[in-house]
Amino acid sequence: MGNIYSRLSNPTTAVLEERIATLEGGRGATCTASGHSAQLVALFALMEPGDVLVSSDKLYGGSITQFGKTIQKFGWECEFVDTDHPELVEQALSKHGNKVKALWCESLANPGGVVSDLERLAESAHAHGVPLIVDNTMATPYLCKPIHHGADLVVHSTTKFLSGHGNAMGGCVVDSGKFNWADDPDRFSSLARPEPAYHGLNFSETFGDLAFTTFSHAVSLRDLGPTMAPMNAYLTITGVETLPLRMERHCANAIQVAHWLEEHPRVEWCSYAGLESSKYHHLANKYLPYGAGSVFTFGVKDGYEAGLQAVSKCELFSHLANIGDTRSLILHPASTTHRQLTEEQRVACGAGNDVLRLSIGLESVHDLITDLDGALTV
């Protein structure tokens, strides 16, 4: 369609969009300035004041704040449910009727090592006439392809594993092209009715299975302005080229560290879907056949203060809130990324007071275990 203005599209960014869409098996993609802005763009085409998003309660803490607090400024609401229980999902989708515009989950949840049953959630969403939106940041398309399991939109914080080096902010929304917005034009009026913000153009009629992607560029990026910087797109393109190699090493290191932690006397529990002890192990085998990722949590004995002390004693692990870096990272979520949540919310999403989150990098696994052993020693 050509490049009109760099806030809407850019040649370098377009290359990245095409590559991520291809990796996910999607029809098109829209890159944004960050993962959070990608989430907003995903919702902006669907939601109007008074509408409801039904979401898993097992999300990154920043997403819970965005959905639970910030989007209310748009007149949107979010109902969080425990998606491990199908009856609760069904209840939430039924309760709000046509006001529900989407069902949201993370394929591999941050930080608790939770694996979503994508096929079951897709069935529930589609039975109620709404799309399933899956945040695939933690798994990446190398480990999981949500569209193959029924997802309609896939969201990424490209800042994490896709970029891979902690040097480029970005986000992306991938459209499967499979959801027919015109089946319910009153419900999805921005896509299937004349759009006042674009001189009455009907995106669904005009662009067919590219309706969502075209709207996201022509309206969402134009009017909200969360455009990805072309330099960040270039850095992310470079990162994507090594994604398979990096994910293999990430996962190989992570499973060894998880097994070691599971047996450590100072560790109460370890939540990693790659372990046979995990209640999500069967779902990991189904949806993550090449590995359960490299971000997971464990509980240190003696709780909050012991967790803070362990973080401060690490020398190889960096104390950073990012994930998906080539370097290994450690975090105490209750005092950092999830501190604005209530204790009940923190526990629900796997970020209780005793929890430490690891993002396992590409270093020698022996060095990583040695560092953790020193950090956990009283």
Short mmCIF file of C-alpha atoms in Angstrom, two decimals:
data_model
loop_
_atom_site.label_atom_id
_atom_site.label_comp_id
_atom_site.label_asym_id
_atom_site.label_seq_id
_atom_site.Cartn_x
_atom_site.Cartn_y
_atom_site.Cartn_z
CA MET A 1 0.00 0.00 0.00
CA GLY A 2 3.03 2.26 0.09
CA ASN A 3 4.56 4.45 2.75
CA ILE A 4 2.56 7.59 3.39
CA TYR A 5 4.05 8.88 6.61
CA SER A 6 6.38 7.19 9.08
CA ARG A 7 3.90 7.35 11.95
CA LEU A 8 1.72 4.96 9.91
CA SER A 9 4.33 2.85 8.14
CA ASN A 10 8.05 2.69 7.44
CA PRO A 11 10.03 0.44 5.06
CA THR A 12 12.34 -0.96 7.76
CA THR A 13 9.48 -1.53 10.19
CA ALA A 14 7.47 -3.19 7.42
CA VAL A 15 10.20 -5.80 6.98
CA LEU A 16 9.96 -6.66 10.68
CA GLU A 17 6.16 -6.80 10.50
CA GLU A 18 6.28 -9.23 7.60
CA ARG A 19 8.81 -11.45 9.36
CA ILE A 20 6.91 -11.65 12.64
CA ALA A 21 3.64 -12.29 10.79
CA THR A 22 5.31 -15.10 8.85
CA LEU A 23 6.81 -16.63 12.00
CA GLU A 24 3.40 -16.60 13.69
CA GLY A 25 1.52 -17.85 10.64
CA GLY A 26 -0.50 -14.63 10.48
CA ARG A 27 -1.94 -12.51 7.70
CA GLY A 28 -0.43 -9.19 8.74
CA ALA A 29 1.21 -7.37 11.63
CA THR A 30 1.45 -3.93 13.20
CA CYS A 31 4.62 -2.99 15.08
CA THR A 32 4.43 -0.45 17.90
CA ALA A 33 6.71 1.41 20.29
CA SER A 34 6.36 -1.11 23.14
CA GLY A 35 4.52 -4.20 24.27
CA HIS A 36 2.07 -2.11 26.28
CA SER A 37 1.23 0.02 23.26
CA ALA A 38 0.72 -3.18 21.23
CA GLN A 39 -1.88 -4.25 23.77
CA LEU A 40 -3.63 -0.90 23.46
CA VAL A 41 -3.60 -1.12 19.66
CA ALA A 42 -5.03 -4.64 19.83
CA LEU A 43 -7.97 -3.38 21.89
CA PHE A 44 -8.47 0.00 20.18
CA ALA A 45 -9.94 -1.52 17.02
CA LEU A 46 -12.43 -3.59 19.02
CA MET A 47 -13.50 -1.65 22.10
CA GLU A 48 -15.87 1.27 22.65
CA PRO A 49 -16.98 2.97 25.89
CA GLY A 50 -18.90 0.50 28.05
CA ASP A 51 -17.29 -2.57 26.48
CA VAL A 52 -15.66 -5.40 28.43
CA LEU A 53 -12.47 -7.39 28.01
CA VAL A 54 -12.41 -10.82 29.68
CA SER A 55 -8.85 -11.68 30.63
CA SER A 56 -6.86 -14.32 32.42
CA ASP A 57 -5.78 -13.21 35.89
CA LYS A 58 -2.37 -14.78 35.28
CA LEU A 59 -0.63 -11.92 33.49
CA TYR A 60 2.41 -9.72 33.76
CA GLY A 61 1.80 -7.22 36.57
CA GLY A 62 1.95 -4.24 34.22
CA SER A 63 -0.77 -5.78 32.07
CA ILE A 64 -3.01 -6.27 35.09
CA THR A 65 -2.58 -2.60 35.95
CA GLN A 66 -3.20 -1.52 32.34
CA PHE A 67 -6.35 -3.64 32.02
CA GLY A 68 -7.60 -3.22 35.57
CA LYS A 69 -6.98 0.53 35.95
CA THR A 70 -5.72 2.50 32.96
CA ILE A 71 -8.15 1.37 30.25
CA GLN A 72 -11.01 2.59 32.41
CA LYS A 73 -10.03 6.07 31.24
CA PHE A 74 -11.31 4.97 27.80
CA GLY A 75 -14.56 3.75 29.34
CA TRP A 76 -13.49 0.14 28.93
CA GLU A 77 -13.75 -2.52 31.63
CA CYS A 78 -11.88 -5.75 32.25
CA GLU A 79 -13.04 -8.81 34.15
CA PHE A 80 -10.19 -11.05 35.30
CA VAL A 81 -10.88 -14.77 35.59
CA ASP A 82 -8.91 -17.88 36.43
CA THR A 83 -8.69 -19.40 32.98
CA ASP A 84 -7.67 -22.75 34.47
CA HIS A 85 -11.37 -23.16 35.23
CA PRO A 86 -13.54 -23.32 32.08
CA GLU A 87 -16.74 -22.64 33.99
CA LEU A 88 -15.43 -19.27 35.19
CA VAL A 89 -14.48 -18.28 31.64
CA GLU A 90 -17.91 -19.27 30.39
CA GLN A 91 -19.59 -17.35 33.19
CA ALA A 92 -17.67 -14.15 32.45
CA LEU A 93 -18.24 -14.34 28.69
CA SER A 94 -21.98 -14.97 29.18
CA LYS A 95 -22.54 -12.32 31.86
CA HIS A 96 -21.68 -9.31 29.72
CA GLY A 97 -23.30 -10.43 26.45
CA ASN A 98 -22.42 -8.39 23.36
CA LYS A 99 -20.44 -5.94 25.48
CA VAL A 100 -17.62 -8.50 25.60
CA LYS A 101 -15.20 -7.81 22.75
CA ALA A 102 -12.35 -10.28 23.35
CA LEU A 103 -10.88 -13.00 25.53
CA TRP A 104 -7.21 -12.42 26.53
CA CYS A 105 -4.48 -14.69 27.86
CA GLU A 106 -0.73 -15.23 27.82
CA SER A 107 0.45 -18.43 26.14
CA LEU A 108 3.15 -18.77 28.78
CA ALA A 109 2.39 -16.46 31.67
CA ASN A 110 4.81 -14.02 33.24
CA PRO A 111 6.00 -14.73 35.86
CA GLY A 112 4.39 -17.90 37.17
CA GLY A 113 5.22 -20.57 34.58
CA VAL A 114 1.52 -20.98 33.71
CA VAL A 115 0.64 -22.50 30.33
CA SER A 116 -2.75 -21.55 28.89
CA ASP A 117 -4.96 -24.17 27.25
CA LEU A 118 -5.24 -22.24 24.00
CA GLU A 119 -7.55 -24.58 22.12
CA ARG A 120 -10.09 -24.65 24.94
CA LEU A 121 -9.99 -20.88 25.31
CA ALA A 122 -10.36 -20.40 21.55
CA GLU A 123 -13.44 -22.62 21.57
CA SER A 124 -14.96 -20.60 24.41
CA ALA A 125 -14.22 -17.25 22.73
CA HIS A 126 -15.56 -18.30 19.35
CA ALA A 127 -18.71 -19.81 20.88
CA HIS A 128 -19.46 -16.28 22.15
CA GLY A 129 -18.51 -14.58 18.90
CA VAL A 130 -15.34 -12.86 20.09
CA PRO A 131 -11.65 -13.22 19.18
CA LEU A 132 -9.03 -14.87 21.35
CA ILE A 133 -6.03 -12.57 21.86
CA VAL A 134 -2.83 -14.28 23.02
CA ASP A 135 0.28 -12.58 24.37
CA ASN A 136 3.07 -14.81 23.03
CA THR A 137 5.99 -12.76 24.37
CA MET A 138 7.38 -15.39 26.73
CA ALA A 139 7.11 -18.33 24.35
CA THR A 140 7.91 -16.65 21.02
CA PRO A 141 6.76 -18.26 17.76
CA TYR A 142 9.75 -20.62 18.02
CA LEU A 143 8.20 -22.41 21.00
CA CYS A 144 4.48 -21.80 20.45
CA LYS A 145 2.27 -20.75 17.53
CA PRO A 146 -1.04 -19.61 19.05
CA ILE A 147 -2.75 -19.07 15.68
CA HIS A 148 -2.32 -22.78 14.94
CA HIS A 149 -4.32 -23.44 18.10
CA GLY A 150 -7.17 -21.04 17.39
CA ALA A 151 -5.91 -17.59 18.40
CA ASP A 152 -7.14 -14.68 16.30
CA LEU A 153 -4.69 -11.98 17.37
CA VAL A 154 -1.19 -12.46 18.82
CA VAL A 155 0.61 -9.76 20.78
CA HIS A 156 4.33 -9.42 21.51
CA SER A 157 6.59 -7.21 23.49
CA THR A 158 9.39 -7.45 20.95
CA THR A 159 11.64 -5.87 23.59
CA LYS A 160 12.02 -9.32 25.10
CA PHE A 161 13.01 -12.50 23.26
CA LEU A 162 12.38 -11.37 19.68
CA SER A 163 14.89 -8.55 20.02
CA GLY A 164 16.80 -10.66 22.53
CA HIS A 165 19.56 -8.33 23.63
CA GLY A 166 17.84 -5.75 25.83
CA ASN A 167 18.67 -2.95 23.39
CA ALA A 168 15.45 -2.17 21.49
CA MET A 169 11.95 -1.33 22.72
CA GLY A 170 9.00 -2.50 20.69
CA GLY A 171 5.72 -4.33 20.38
CA CYS A 172 3.72 -6.10 17.71
CA VAL A 173 0.15 -7.23 17.00
CA VAL A 174 -0.23 -10.10 14.55
CA ASP A 175 -3.60 -10.67 12.89
CA SER A 176 -4.43 -14.21 11.84
CA GLY A 177 -6.85 -12.89 9.21
CA LYS A 178 -9.25 -15.66 10.22
CA PHE A 179 -11.78 -13.78 12.36
CA ASN A 180 -14.65 -12.42 10.27
CA TRP A 181 -15.48 -9.05 11.81
CA ALA A 182 -18.36 -8.61 9.36
CA ASP A 183 -20.25 -11.50 10.96
CA ASP A 184 -21.27 -9.07 13.71
CA PRO A 185 -20.85 -5.55 12.31
CA ASP A 186 -22.61 -3.83 15.21
CA ARG A 187 -20.27 -5.47 17.70
CA PHE A 188 -17.10 -4.66 15.74
CA SER A 189 -18.22 -1.41 14.16
CA SER A 190 -14.74 0.11 13.73
CA LEU A 191 -13.87 -2.72 11.37
CA ALA A 192 -17.21 -3.65 9.81
CA ARG A 193 -19.12 -0.34 9.66
CA PRO A 194 -18.16 2.96 8.00
CA GLU A 195 -15.34 4.43 10.10
CA PRO A 196 -15.88 8.16 10.84
CA ALA A 197 -12.16 8.63 11.56
CA TYR A 198 -11.33 7.58 7.98
CA HIS A 199 -13.99 9.34 5.85
CA GLY A 200 -16.53 6.53 6.17
CA LEU A 201 -14.31 3.72 4.89
CA ASN A 202 -15.52 0.22 5.76
CA PHE A 203 -12.27 -1.61 6.50
CA SER A 204 -13.76 -5.09 6.39
CA GLU A 205 -15.42 -4.56 3.02
CA THR A 206 -12.41 -2.82 1.52
CA PHE A 207 -9.52 -4.87 2.89
CA GLY A 208 -11.07 -8.26 3.75
CA ASP A 209 -8.76 -10.38 5.90
CA LEU A 210 -6.37 -7.43 6.26
CA ALA A 211 -9.05 -5.24 7.85
CA PHE A 212 -7.57 -5.30 11.35
CA THR A 213 -3.98 -4.72 10.25
CA THR A 214 -4.94 -1.88 7.90
CA PHE A 215 -7.08 -0.20 10.56
CA SER A 216 -4.25 -0.49 13.06
CA HIS A 217 -1.89 1.36 10.73
CA ALA A 218 -4.32 3.86 9.24
CA VAL A 219 -6.20 4.79 12.42
CA SER A 220 -4.57 3.38 15.58
CA LEU A 221 -0.97 4.35 14.76
CA ARG A 222 -2.04 7.58 13.09
CA ASP A 223 -4.19 8.85 15.96
CA LEU A 224 -2.61 7.26 19.05
CA GLY A 225 0.94 7.58 17.74
CA PRO A 226 2.77 4.60 19.34
CA THR A 227 5.04 4.12 16.33
CA MET A 228 8.07 1.84 16.52
CA ALA A 229 11.34 3.67 15.88
CA PRO A 230 12.90 2.34 12.63
CA MET A 231 16.24 1.87 14.39
CA ASN A 232 14.53 -0.37 16.95
CA ALA A 233 12.94 -2.26 14.09
CA TYR A 234 16.37 -2.79 12.55
CA LEU A 235 17.84 -4.05 15.84
CA THR A 236 14.86 -6.39 16.30
CA ILE A 237 15.21 -7.73 12.75
CA THR A 238 18.81 -8.59 13.61
CA GLY A 239 17.69 -10.26 16.83
CA VAL A 240 15.00 -12.35 15.13
CA GLU A 241 17.64 -13.89 12.86
CA THR A 242 19.17 -15.72 15.86
CA LEU A 243 15.89 -16.53 17.62
CA PRO A 244 16.05 -20.34 17.12
CA LEU A 245 19.63 -20.59 18.37
CA ARG A 246 18.95 -18.40 21.37
CA MET A 247 15.72 -20.12 22.39
CA GLU A 248 17.36 -23.54 22.25
CA ARG A 249 20.10 -22.38 24.65
CA HIS A 250 17.66 -20.46 26.86
CA CYS A 251 15.50 -23.55 27.32
CA ALA A 252 18.41 -25.96 27.76
CA ASN A 253 19.86 -23.79 30.53
CA ALA A 254 16.47 -23.18 32.15
CA ILE A 255 15.52 -26.83 32.61
CA GLN A 256 18.87 -27.59 34.26
CA VAL A 257 18.57 -24.63 36.64
CA ALA A 258 14.97 -25.58 37.46
CA HIS A 259 15.92 -29.19 38.29
CA TRP A 260 18.72 -27.91 40.55
CA LEU A 261 16.43 -25.45 42.35
CA GLU A 262 13.77 -28.10 42.88
CA GLU A 263 16.24 -30.04 45.03
CA HIS A 264 17.78 -27.10 46.90
CA PRO A 265 17.15 -27.07 50.68
CA ARG A 266 16.51 -23.30 50.72
CA VAL A 267 13.86 -23.52 48.00
CA GLU A 268 10.23 -24.17 48.96
CA TRP A 269 8.97 -24.80 45.43
CA CYS A 270 9.86 -24.23 41.77
CA SER A 271 7.24 -23.34 39.15
CA TYR A 272 8.53 -24.28 35.72
CA ALA A 273 6.27 -26.02 33.22
CA GLY A 274 9.20 -28.08 31.94
CA LEU A 275 9.34 -29.97 35.25
CA GLU A 276 7.25 -33.11 35.59
CA SER A 277 6.10 -31.82 38.98
CA SER A 278 4.35 -28.84 37.33
CA LYS A 279 0.58 -29.08 36.94
CA TYR A 280 1.06 -27.43 33.54
CA HIS A 281 3.57 -30.01 32.31
CA HIS A 282 1.01 -31.76 30.07
CA LEU A 283 0.04 -28.44 28.49
CA ALA A 284 3.70 -27.57 27.97
CA ASN A 285 4.18 -30.86 26.11
CA LYS A 286 1.22 -29.98 23.89
CA TYR A 287 1.77 -26.28 23.19
CA LEU A 288 5.53 -25.88 23.84
CA PRO A 289 7.12 -28.99 22.31
CA TYR A 290 10.60 -27.43 22.02
CA GLY A 291 10.84 -26.22 25.59
CA ALA A 292 8.93 -24.41 28.32
CA GLY A 293 10.74 -21.10 27.93
CA SER A 294 13.38 -19.61 30.18
CA VAL A 295 11.41 -17.39 32.55
CA PHE A 296 10.09 -19.00 35.70
CA THR A 297 9.70 -18.53 39.42
CA PHE A 298 10.65 -20.25 42.63
CA GLY A 299 9.81 -19.68 46.27
CA VAL A 300 12.60 -19.02 48.72
CA LYS A 301 12.12 -20.11 52.33
CA ASP A 302 11.55 -17.31 54.89
CA GLY A 303 9.65 -15.16 52.42
CA TYR A 304 9.95 -11.49 51.51
CA GLU A 305 13.20 -10.52 53.25
CA ALA A 306 14.95 -13.72 52.20
CA GLY A 307 13.99 -13.00 48.60
CA LEU A 308 15.40 -9.48 48.75
CA GLN A 309 18.63 -10.78 50.29
CA ALA A 310 19.08 -13.45 47.62
CA VAL A 311 18.72 -10.89 44.84
CA SER A 312 21.28 -8.60 46.44
CA LYS A 313 23.83 -11.41 46.75
CA CYS A 314 23.77 -12.45 43.07
CA GLU A 315 26.86 -11.50 41.10
CA LEU A 316 26.30 -13.02 37.64
CA PHE A 317 22.53 -12.57 37.53
CA SER A 318 21.61 -8.93 36.92
CA HIS A 319 18.84 -7.33 39.00
CA LEU A 320 16.64 -6.07 36.16
CA ALA A 321 12.93 -6.02 35.36
CA ASN A 322 13.47 -7.06 31.74
CA ILE A 323 13.18 -10.64 30.49
CA GLY A 324 14.37 -12.41 27.37
CA ASP A 325 17.88 -11.00 27.45
CA THR A 326 21.00 -12.93 26.45
CA ARG A 327 22.13 -12.21 30.03
CA SER A 328 20.50 -13.90 33.01
CA LEU A 329 18.26 -11.71 35.14
CA ILE A 330 16.72 -12.04 38.61
CA LEU A 331 13.85 -10.11 40.17
CA HIS A 332 11.72 -10.03 43.31
CA PRO A 333 8.33 -9.22 41.73
CA ALA A 334 6.49 -8.36 44.96
CA SER A 335 8.83 -5.43 45.59
CA THR A 336 9.22 -4.33 41.96
CA THR A 337 7.09 -5.20 38.91
CA HIS A 338 4.02 -6.30 40.91
CA ARG A 339 4.25 -3.98 43.91
CA GLN A 340 1.27 -1.86 42.80
CA LEU A 341 -1.02 -4.89 42.93
CA THR A 342 -2.88 -6.08 45.99
CA GLU A 343 -1.45 -9.10 47.80
CA GLU A 344 -4.38 -11.15 46.51
CA GLN A 345 -3.62 -10.14 42.93
CA ARG A 346 0.09 -10.88 43.38
CA VAL A 347 -0.63 -14.36 44.67
CA ALA A 348 -3.15 -15.03 41.86
CA CYS A 349 -0.60 -14.24 39.15
CA GLY A 350 2.27 -16.08 40.85
CA ALA A 351 4.11 -13.13 42.40
CA GLY A 352 3.72 -13.68 46.13
CA ASN A 353 6.12 -12.37 48.78
CA ASP A 354 8.43 -15.41 48.62
CA VAL A 355 8.68 -15.45 44.82
CA LEU A 356 11.85 -14.84 42.83
CA ARG A 357 11.67 -14.63 39.05
CA LEU A 358 14.50 -15.79 36.84
CA SER A 359 15.08 -15.03 33.18
CA ILE A 360 17.74 -17.55 32.21
CA GLY A 361 20.25 -16.32 29.65
CA LEU A 362 22.92 -17.87 27.49
CA GLU A 363 25.81 -18.10 29.97
CA SER A 364 27.38 -21.34 31.20
CA VAL A 365 24.75 -23.18 33.23
CA HIS A 366 27.46 -24.18 35.72
CA ASP A 367 28.21 -20.50 36.37
CA LEU A 368 24.51 -19.72 36.77
CA ILE A 369 23.99 -22.47 39.33
CA THR A 370 27.12 -21.44 41.23
CA ASP A 371 25.83 -17.87 41.45
CA LEU A 372 22.40 -18.95 42.68
CA ASP A 373 23.93 -21.30 45.21
CA GLY A 374 25.94 -18.44 46.70
CA ALA A 375 22.87 -16.18 46.72
CA LEU A 376 20.76 -18.74 48.57
CA THR A 377 23.39 -19.59 51.16
CA VAL A 378 22.56 -18.12 54.55
#
